[in-house]
């Protein structure tokens, strides 16, 4: 399927569907930016679809203002780094094989980074706040309710099949073909909205405590990893309640969140041209070999592959 070369002008042509503030950083390359299939569709009612099955021919860095609403991402292959606003939370980045649903209660700047030589197969479904309100979906018990709150789950076989149908189709622009693609988008939305765990929203005081815990984790030195019991004692709750509430608020365990956040900081350092030894220290690893194993498990590539080519030894 990787047959079509897309250059800078092709990506900018798609940008009109992402909003007026799209920016694509980096130089134009004669060999193109992407190779493969790259589609963006806005159905005009608050539901939009972006799907890509591409090989990154260059390092890519783009920014766009994401509108309020829900964003669903299913990453089937590859690796892409996402950051919303000034948040350093690693939990917004989609992981291979997991379904991710993110709540935006207000527009946020979205920064995407992708590395040269990585193949990415990904489907993203945008559901605006107006679309959710029109279809009376805002009261759905399974939806994340806090700004920048993320839910993750293992996608069903049907959701995988719908994503594959979107990515593998050669729909063109004919009216019936676009109608088929819109029906696939609606089927995915239905599957997504009923899929996450139907947790009740946390009480405001508990949500505030979890946000304070998240900020505390961000500020911890890389060589400090408190136990769950120590964190529970500091935040005046039991270890079981702390774990349950944090999972409900952010979609993962406390220590998994801490590890992922540190690995994301290490990745950002590598993307900026930093050394592997420095990145390992940022992630809390004394041994580069252990760091490389954890890094590859998280991002699907070695730390040396992430560093810009000009910075490699």
mmCIF file of C-alpha atoms in Angstrom:
data_model
loop_
_atom_site.group_PDB
_atom_site.id
_atom_site.type_symbol
_atom_site.label_atom_id
_atom_site.label_comp_id
_atom_site.label_asym_id
_atom_site.label_seq_id
_atom_site.Cartn_x
_atom_site.Cartn_y
_atom_site.Cartn_z
ATOM 1 C CA UNK A 1 0.000 0.000 0.000
ATOM 2 C CA UNK A 2 3.028 2.273 0.377
ATOM 3 C CA UNK A 3 3.096 3.541 -3.166
ATOM 4 C CA UNK A 4 2.235 7.246 -3.218
ATOM 5 C CA UNK A 5 4.752 9.971 -2.369
ATOM 6 C CA UNK A 6 3.382 12.967 -0.449
ATOM 7 C CA UNK A 7 5.306 16.210 -0.296
ATOM 8 C CA UNK A 8 4.908 19.320 1.826
ATOM 9 C CA UNK A 9 2.167 20.763 -0.399
ATOM 10 C CA UNK A 10 0.100 17.567 -0.010
ATOM 11 C CA UNK A 11 0.247 17.805 3.778
ATOM 12 C CA UNK A 12 -0.630 21.494 3.742
ATOM 13 C CA UNK A 13 -3.604 20.730 1.498
ATOM 14 C CA UNK A 14 -4.953 18.416 4.205
ATOM 15 C CA UNK A 15 -4.323 21.094 6.829
ATOM 16 C CA UNK A 16 -7.435 23.060 5.879
ATOM 17 C CA UNK A 17 -9.496 20.306 7.519
ATOM 18 C CA UNK A 18 -7.466 20.493 10.727
ATOM 19 C CA UNK A 19 -8.056 24.188 11.359
ATOM 20 C CA UNK A 20 -6.520 27.554 10.525
ATOM 21 C CA UNK A 21 -3.514 27.223 12.840
ATOM 22 C CA UNK A 22 -1.739 24.235 11.314
ATOM 23 C CA UNK A 23 2.055 24.514 11.132
ATOM 24 C CA UNK A 24 4.504 22.104 9.525
ATOM 25 C CA UNK A 25 8.074 22.631 10.657
ATOM 26 C CA UNK A 26 11.207 21.586 8.839
ATOM 27 C CA UNK A 27 12.611 21.966 5.371
ATOM 28 C CA UNK A 28 11.109 20.744 2.123
ATOM 29 C CA UNK A 29 12.878 17.634 0.801
ATOM 30 C CA UNK A 30 12.985 16.575 -2.869
ATOM 31 C CA UNK A 31 12.272 12.973 -1.881
ATOM 32 C CA UNK A 32 8.982 13.933 -0.238
ATOM 33 C CA UNK A 33 7.741 13.800 3.338
ATOM 34 C CA UNK A 34 5.650 10.614 3.424
ATOM 35 C CA UNK A 35 5.142 7.520 1.312
ATOM 36 C CA UNK A 36 1.792 5.782 1.418
ATOM 37 C CA UNK A 37 -1.871 6.645 1.969
ATOM 38 C CA UNK A 38 -2.905 9.691 3.983
ATOM 39 C CA UNK A 39 -6.593 10.677 4.217
ATOM 40 C CA UNK A 40 -8.508 13.359 6.080
ATOM 41 C CA UNK A 41 -12.299 13.674 5.922
ATOM 42 C CA UNK A 42 -14.643 16.084 7.674
ATOM 43 C CA UNK A 43 -18.260 15.031 7.359
ATOM 44 C CA UNK A 44 -19.464 18.559 8.131
ATOM 45 C CA UNK A 45 -21.408 17.599 11.261
ATOM 46 C CA UNK A 46 -18.651 17.530 13.865
ATOM 47 C CA UNK A 47 -17.373 14.050 13.024
ATOM 48 C CA UNK A 48 -14.004 13.815 11.296
ATOM 49 C CA UNK A 49 -11.660 11.024 10.274
ATOM 50 C CA UNK A 50 -7.916 10.979 9.746
ATOM 51 C CA UNK A 51 -6.197 7.773 8.697
ATOM 52 C CA UNK A 52 -2.676 7.071 7.528
ATOM 53 C CA UNK A 53 -0.628 4.107 6.374
ATOM 54 C CA UNK A 54 2.663 5.814 5.650
ATOM 55 C CA UNK A 55 6.412 5.526 5.852
ATOM 56 C CA UNK A 56 8.019 8.671 7.249
ATOM 57 C CA UNK A 57 10.629 9.747 4.700
ATOM 58 C CA UNK A 58 11.737 12.653 6.905
ATOM 59 C CA UNK A 59 11.542 13.680 10.536
ATOM 60 C CA UNK A 60 8.179 15.424 10.945
ATOM 61 C CA UNK A 61 7.146 18.082 13.458
ATOM 62 C CA UNK A 62 3.729 19.691 13.173
ATOM 63 C CA UNK A 63 1.417 21.772 15.348
ATOM 64 C CA UNK A 64 -2.324 22.375 15.199
ATOM 65 C CA UNK A 65 -5.028 23.685 17.515
ATOM 66 C CA UNK A 66 -7.265 20.740 18.428
ATOM 67 C CA UNK A 67 -10.903 21.663 18.972
ATOM 68 C CA UNK A 68 -12.922 20.759 22.065
ATOM 69 C CA UNK A 69 -14.465 17.293 22.048
ATOM 70 C CA UNK A 70 -13.350 13.676 22.092
ATOM 71 C CA UNK A 71 -10.457 12.270 20.106
ATOM 72 C CA UNK A 72 -10.117 8.538 19.515
ATOM 73 C CA UNK A 73 -6.876 7.032 18.229
ATOM 74 C CA UNK A 74 -6.012 3.455 17.328
ATOM 75 C CA UNK A 75 -2.328 2.975 16.498
ATOM 76 C CA UNK A 76 -1.903 -0.338 14.695
ATOM 77 C CA UNK A 77 1.754 0.016 13.790
ATOM 78 C CA UNK A 78 4.615 2.423 14.364
ATOM 79 C CA UNK A 79 5.246 5.261 16.756
ATOM 80 C CA UNK A 80 4.203 8.905 16.995
ATOM 81 C CA UNK A 81 4.780 11.317 19.890
ATOM 82 C CA UNK A 82 1.967 13.691 20.911
ATOM 83 C CA UNK A 83 1.885 16.535 23.407
ATOM 84 C CA UNK A 84 -1.036 18.807 24.215
ATOM 85 C CA UNK A 85 -0.313 22.389 25.240
ATOM 86 C CA UNK A 86 2.410 22.683 27.853
ATOM 87 C CA UNK A 87 1.514 19.346 29.457
ATOM 88 C CA UNK A 88 4.413 16.953 29.874
ATOM 89 C CA UNK A 89 2.095 14.009 30.445
ATOM 90 C CA UNK A 90 3.276 10.983 28.476
ATOM 91 C CA UNK A 91 -0.121 9.355 28.759
ATOM 92 C CA UNK A 92 -1.513 11.291 25.784
ATOM 93 C CA UNK A 93 0.720 9.488 23.320
ATOM 94 C CA UNK A 94 -1.049 6.523 21.682
ATOM 95 C CA UNK A 95 0.493 3.117 22.227
ATOM 96 C CA UNK A 96 0.516 0.351 19.671
ATOM 97 C CA UNK A 97 -2.372 -2.049 20.033
ATOM 98 C CA UNK A 98 -4.303 0.109 22.507
ATOM 99 C CA UNK A 99 -7.388 2.225 21.927
ATOM 100 C CA UNK A 100 -7.086 5.759 23.322
ATOM 101 C CA UNK A 101 -9.891 8.230 24.020
ATOM 102 C CA UNK A 102 -8.983 11.788 25.035
ATOM 103 C CA UNK A 103 -11.274 14.519 26.363
ATOM 104 C CA UNK A 104 -10.649 18.176 25.457
ATOM 105 C CA UNK A 105 -12.973 20.614 27.187
ATOM 106 C CA UNK A 106 -11.316 23.547 25.432
ATOM 107 C CA UNK A 107 -9.098 23.991 22.366
ATOM 108 C CA UNK A 108 -5.498 22.910 22.939
ATOM 109 C CA UNK A 109 -2.319 23.163 20.925
ATOM 110 C CA UNK A 110 -1.338 19.682 19.717
ATOM 111 C CA UNK A 111 2.293 18.966 18.860
ATOM 112 C CA UNK A 112 3.104 15.860 16.793
ATOM 113 C CA UNK A 113 6.562 14.421 16.210
ATOM 114 C CA UNK A 114 7.402 11.432 14.033
ATOM 115 C CA UNK A 115 10.743 9.963 13.128
ATOM 116 C CA UNK A 116 12.217 9.192 9.736
ATOM 117 C CA UNK A 117 12.099 5.546 8.669
ATOM 118 C CA UNK A 118 9.121 4.598 10.855
ATOM 119 C CA UNK A 119 5.995 3.145 9.275
ATOM 120 C CA UNK A 120 2.770 4.350 10.902
ATOM 121 C CA UNK A 121 -0.680 2.768 10.500
ATOM 122 C CA UNK A 122 -3.150 4.849 12.464
ATOM 123 C CA UNK A 123 -6.803 5.851 12.592
ATOM 124 C CA UNK A 124 -8.004 8.957 14.415
ATOM 125 C CA UNK A 125 -11.667 9.854 14.901
ATOM 126 C CA UNK A 126 -12.619 13.358 16.062
ATOM 127 C CA UNK A 127 -15.984 13.970 17.744
ATOM 128 C CA UNK A 128 -16.675 17.640 18.433
ATOM 129 C CA UNK A 129 -18.490 18.861 21.537
ATOM 130 C CA UNK A 130 -21.383 20.021 19.317
ATOM 131 C CA UNK A 131 -21.658 16.594 17.689
ATOM 132 C CA UNK A 132 -21.694 14.874 21.076
ATOM 133 C CA UNK A 133 -24.323 17.333 22.357
ATOM 134 C CA UNK A 134 -26.525 16.959 19.276
ATOM 135 C CA UNK A 135 -26.603 13.174 19.705
ATOM 136 C CA UNK A 136 -27.058 13.425 23.497
ATOM 137 C CA UNK A 137 -23.795 11.600 24.166
ATOM 138 C CA UNK A 138 -22.297 13.995 26.736
ATOM 139 C CA UNK A 139 -24.000 12.141 29.587
ATOM 140 C CA UNK A 140 -22.595 8.792 28.491
ATOM 141 C CA UNK A 141 -21.225 7.189 31.664
ATOM 142 C CA UNK A 142 -18.138 5.748 29.938
ATOM 143 C CA UNK A 143 -16.725 9.026 28.644
ATOM 144 C CA UNK A 144 -13.708 10.731 30.245
ATOM 145 C CA UNK A 145 -15.018 13.920 31.833
ATOM 146 C CA UNK A 146 -11.934 15.909 32.872
ATOM 147 C CA UNK A 147 -9.943 18.122 30.509
ATOM 148 C CA UNK A 148 -7.023 16.137 29.004
ATOM 149 C CA UNK A 149 -8.259 12.967 30.707
ATOM 150 C CA UNK A 150 -7.386 9.815 28.774
ATOM 151 C CA UNK A 151 -8.988 6.387 28.749
ATOM 152 C CA UNK A 152 -7.216 3.343 27.332
ATOM 153 C CA UNK A 153 -8.484 -0.149 26.668
ATOM 154 C CA UNK A 154 -7.826 -3.197 24.558
ATOM 155 C CA UNK A 155 -9.829 -2.725 21.353
ATOM 156 C CA UNK A 156 -12.392 -5.321 20.333
ATOM 157 C CA UNK A 157 -11.975 -7.484 17.263
ATOM 158 C CA UNK A 158 -14.758 -5.461 15.610
ATOM 159 C CA UNK A 159 -12.982 -2.161 16.249
ATOM 160 C CA UNK A 160 -9.784 -3.602 14.790
ATOM 161 C CA UNK A 161 -11.711 -4.818 11.761
ATOM 162 C CA UNK A 162 -13.309 -1.398 11.200
ATOM 163 C CA UNK A 163 -9.921 0.324 11.430
ATOM 164 C CA UNK A 164 -8.412 -2.157 8.971
ATOM 165 C CA UNK A 165 -11.338 -1.605 6.591
ATOM 166 C CA UNK A 166 -10.709 2.137 6.631
ATOM 167 C CA UNK A 167 -6.953 1.796 6.147
ATOM 168 C CA UNK A 168 -7.055 -0.922 3.513
ATOM 169 C CA UNK A 169 -9.828 0.566 1.386
ATOM 170 C CA UNK A 170 -9.222 2.306 -1.920
ATOM 171 C CA UNK A 171 -12.251 4.513 -1.768
ATOM 172 C CA UNK A 172 -11.346 7.413 -4.002
ATOM 173 C CA UNK A 173 -13.673 10.417 -3.987
ATOM 174 C CA UNK A 174 -16.849 9.009 -5.552
ATOM 175 C CA UNK A 175 -20.031 9.825 -3.669
ATOM 176 C CA UNK A 176 -20.930 6.238 -2.817
ATOM 177 C CA UNK A 177 -17.373 5.482 -1.724
ATOM 178 C CA UNK A 178 -17.355 8.487 0.617
ATOM 179 C CA UNK A 179 -20.738 7.415 1.981
ATOM 180 C CA UNK A 180 -19.232 4.017 2.740
ATOM 181 C CA UNK A 181 -16.309 5.677 4.531
ATOM 182 C CA UNK A 182 -18.672 7.841 6.580
ATOM 183 C CA UNK A 183 -20.654 4.746 7.588
ATOM 184 C CA UNK A 184 -17.425 3.112 8.749
ATOM 185 C CA UNK A 185 -16.654 6.237 10.799
ATOM 186 C CA UNK A 186 -20.070 6.117 12.460
ATOM 187 C CA UNK A 187 -19.668 2.406 13.196
ATOM 188 C CA UNK A 188 -16.294 3.122 14.797
ATOM 189 C CA UNK A 189 -17.797 5.950 16.877
ATOM 190 C CA UNK A 190 -20.521 3.593 18.122
ATOM 191 C CA UNK A 191 -17.965 0.946 19.042
ATOM 192 C CA UNK A 192 -15.697 3.477 20.748
ATOM 193 C CA UNK A 193 -18.365 5.179 22.831
ATOM 194 C CA UNK A 194 -19.577 1.941 24.335
ATOM 195 C CA UNK A 195 -16.128 0.397 24.795
ATOM 196 C CA UNK A 196 -14.327 2.216 27.662
ATOM 197 C CA UNK A 197 -15.100 1.123 31.215
ATOM 198 C CA UNK A 198 -18.254 2.770 32.549
ATOM 199 C CA UNK A 199 -16.638 4.385 35.588
ATOM 200 C CA UNK A 200 -18.467 7.067 37.443
ATOM 201 C CA UNK A 201 -16.799 10.446 37.556
ATOM 202 C CA UNK A 202 -14.565 11.024 40.551
ATOM 203 C CA UNK A 203 -15.813 13.507 43.157
ATOM 204 C CA UNK A 204 -14.154 16.919 42.641
ATOM 205 C CA UNK A 205 -12.030 16.631 45.801
ATOM 206 C CA UNK A 206 -10.726 13.210 44.778
ATOM 207 C CA UNK A 207 -10.042 14.395 41.212
ATOM 208 C CA UNK A 208 -8.129 17.378 42.607
ATOM 209 C CA UNK A 209 -6.073 15.044 44.786
ATOM 210 C CA UNK A 210 -5.255 12.855 41.798
ATOM 211 C CA UNK A 211 -4.204 15.923 39.796
ATOM 212 C CA UNK A 212 -1.942 16.943 42.689
ATOM 213 C CA UNK A 213 -0.471 13.451 42.733
ATOM 214 C CA UNK A 214 0.179 13.643 38.988
ATOM 215 C CA UNK A 215 1.959 16.989 39.404
ATOM 216 C CA UNK A 216 3.972 15.516 42.278
ATOM 217 C CA UNK A 217 5.064 12.605 40.067
ATOM 218 C CA UNK A 218 6.176 15.038 37.359
ATOM 219 C CA UNK A 219 8.365 16.917 39.855
ATOM 220 C CA UNK A 220 10.106 13.853 41.332
ATOM 221 C CA UNK A 221 13.858 13.542 40.706
ATOM 222 C CA UNK A 222 14.670 10.773 38.244
ATOM 223 C CA UNK A 223 16.507 8.747 40.910
ATOM 224 C CA UNK A 224 13.531 8.775 43.293
ATOM 225 C CA UNK A 225 10.726 6.221 42.948
ATOM 226 C CA UNK A 226 8.468 6.105 46.003
ATOM 227 C CA UNK A 227 6.418 3.037 46.763
ATOM 228 C CA UNK A 228 2.657 3.043 46.389
ATOM 229 C CA UNK A 229 2.330 2.866 50.182
ATOM 230 C CA UNK A 230 4.565 5.920 50.615
ATOM 231 C CA UNK A 231 2.479 7.877 48.118
ATOM 232 C CA UNK A 232 -0.749 6.801 49.786
ATOM 233 C CA UNK A 233 0.527 7.932 53.172
ATOM 234 C CA UNK A 234 1.601 11.302 51.772
ATOM 235 C CA UNK A 235 -1.804 11.860 50.144
ATOM 236 C CA UNK A 236 -3.773 10.646 53.167
ATOM 237 C CA UNK A 237 -5.478 7.630 51.628
ATOM 238 C CA UNK A 238 -5.001 3.883 51.347
ATOM 239 C CA UNK A 239 -2.813 2.313 48.692
ATOM 240 C CA UNK A 240 -5.797 0.495 47.175
ATOM 241 C CA UNK A 241 -7.897 3.689 46.967
ATOM 242 C CA UNK A 242 -4.988 5.660 45.535
ATOM 243 C CA UNK A 243 -4.415 3.087 42.817
ATOM 244 C CA UNK A 244 -8.106 2.770 41.979
ATOM 245 C CA UNK A 245 -8.739 6.518 41.839
ATOM 246 C CA UNK A 246 -5.600 7.198 39.792
ATOM 247 C CA UNK A 247 -6.556 4.471 37.331
ATOM 248 C CA UNK A 248 -10.023 5.983 37.042
ATOM 249 C CA UNK A 249 -8.636 9.500 36.499
ATOM 250 C CA UNK A 250 -5.776 8.738 34.089
ATOM 251 C CA UNK A 251 -6.319 5.236 32.738
ATOM 252 C CA UNK A 252 -3.202 3.532 34.125
ATOM 253 C CA UNK A 253 -1.521 2.613 37.404
ATOM 254 C CA UNK A 254 0.526 5.158 39.364
ATOM 255 C CA UNK A 255 3.914 3.547 38.793
ATOM 256 C CA UNK A 256 3.184 2.804 35.126
ATOM 257 C CA UNK A 257 2.343 6.494 34.665
ATOM 258 C CA UNK A 258 5.602 7.499 36.359
ATOM 259 C CA UNK A 259 7.681 5.148 34.176
ATOM 260 C CA UNK A 260 5.951 6.274 30.985
ATOM 261 C CA UNK A 261 6.332 9.953 31.838
ATOM 262 C CA UNK A 262 10.046 9.532 32.474
ATOM 263 C CA UNK A 263 10.518 7.586 29.264
ATOM 264 C CA UNK A 264 8.699 10.336 27.373
ATOM 265 C CA UNK A 265 11.021 12.941 28.916
ATOM 266 C CA UNK A 266 13.960 10.807 27.800
ATOM 267 C CA UNK A 267 12.473 10.602 24.296
ATOM 268 C CA UNK A 268 12.045 14.378 24.119
ATOM 269 C CA UNK A 269 15.691 14.732 25.161
ATOM 270 C CA UNK A 270 16.794 12.351 22.399
ATOM 271 C CA UNK A 271 14.663 14.174 19.827
ATOM 272 C CA UNK A 272 16.499 17.365 20.806
ATOM 273 C CA UNK A 273 19.835 15.665 20.086
ATOM 274 C CA UNK A 274 20.762 14.631 23.635
ATOM 275 C CA UNK A 275 22.926 11.610 24.378
ATOM 276 C CA UNK A 276 21.602 8.175 25.253
ATOM 277 C CA UNK A 277 23.409 8.289 28.601
ATOM 278 C CA UNK A 278 21.680 11.561 29.513
ATOM 279 C CA UNK A 279 18.311 10.194 28.388
ATOM 280 C CA UNK A 280 18.800 7.064 30.494
ATOM 281 C CA UNK A 281 19.502 9.228 33.547
ATOM 282 C CA UNK A 282 16.368 11.291 32.910
ATOM 283 C CA UNK A 283 14.338 8.082 32.823
ATOM 284 C CA UNK A 284 15.885 6.886 36.094
ATOM 285 C CA UNK A 285 18.115 4.137 34.652
ATOM 286 C CA UNK A 286 21.712 3.698 35.762
ATOM 287 C CA UNK A 287 22.433 1.145 33.028
ATOM 288 C CA UNK A 288 22.000 2.107 29.369
ATOM 289 C CA UNK A 289 21.170 -1.499 28.459
ATOM 290 C CA UNK A 290 18.188 -1.626 30.834
ATOM 291 C CA UNK A 291 17.059 1.749 29.559
ATOM 292 C CA UNK A 292 17.266 0.587 25.935
ATOM 293 C CA UNK A 293 15.133 -2.479 26.715
ATOM 294 C CA UNK A 294 12.414 -0.410 28.410
ATOM 295 C CA UNK A 295 12.584 2.238 25.705
ATOM 296 C CA UNK A 296 12.184 -0.263 22.866
ATOM 297 C CA UNK A 297 9.251 -1.903 24.654
ATOM 298 C CA UNK A 298 7.549 1.479 24.991
ATOM 299 C CA UNK A 299 8.287 3.101 21.616
ATOM 300 C CA UNK A 300 9.090 0.200 19.305
ATOM 301 C CA UNK A 301 12.602 1.387 18.442
ATOM 302 C CA UNK A 302 16.045 1.708 20.018
ATOM 303 C CA UNK A 303 17.110 5.037 21.599
ATOM 304 C CA UNK A 304 19.766 5.379 18.901
ATOM 305 C CA UNK A 305 17.036 5.331 16.225
ATOM 306 C CA UNK A 306 15.204 8.231 17.860
ATOM 307 C CA UNK A 307 18.125 10.652 17.880
ATOM 308 C CA UNK A 308 18.275 12.993 14.859
ATOM 309 C CA UNK A 309 20.664 11.613 12.240
ATOM 310 C CA UNK A 310 22.977 14.587 12.525
ATOM 311 C CA UNK A 311 23.409 13.909 16.288
ATOM 312 C CA UNK A 312 24.283 10.204 16.010
ATOM 313 C CA UNK A 313 27.767 9.192 16.895
#
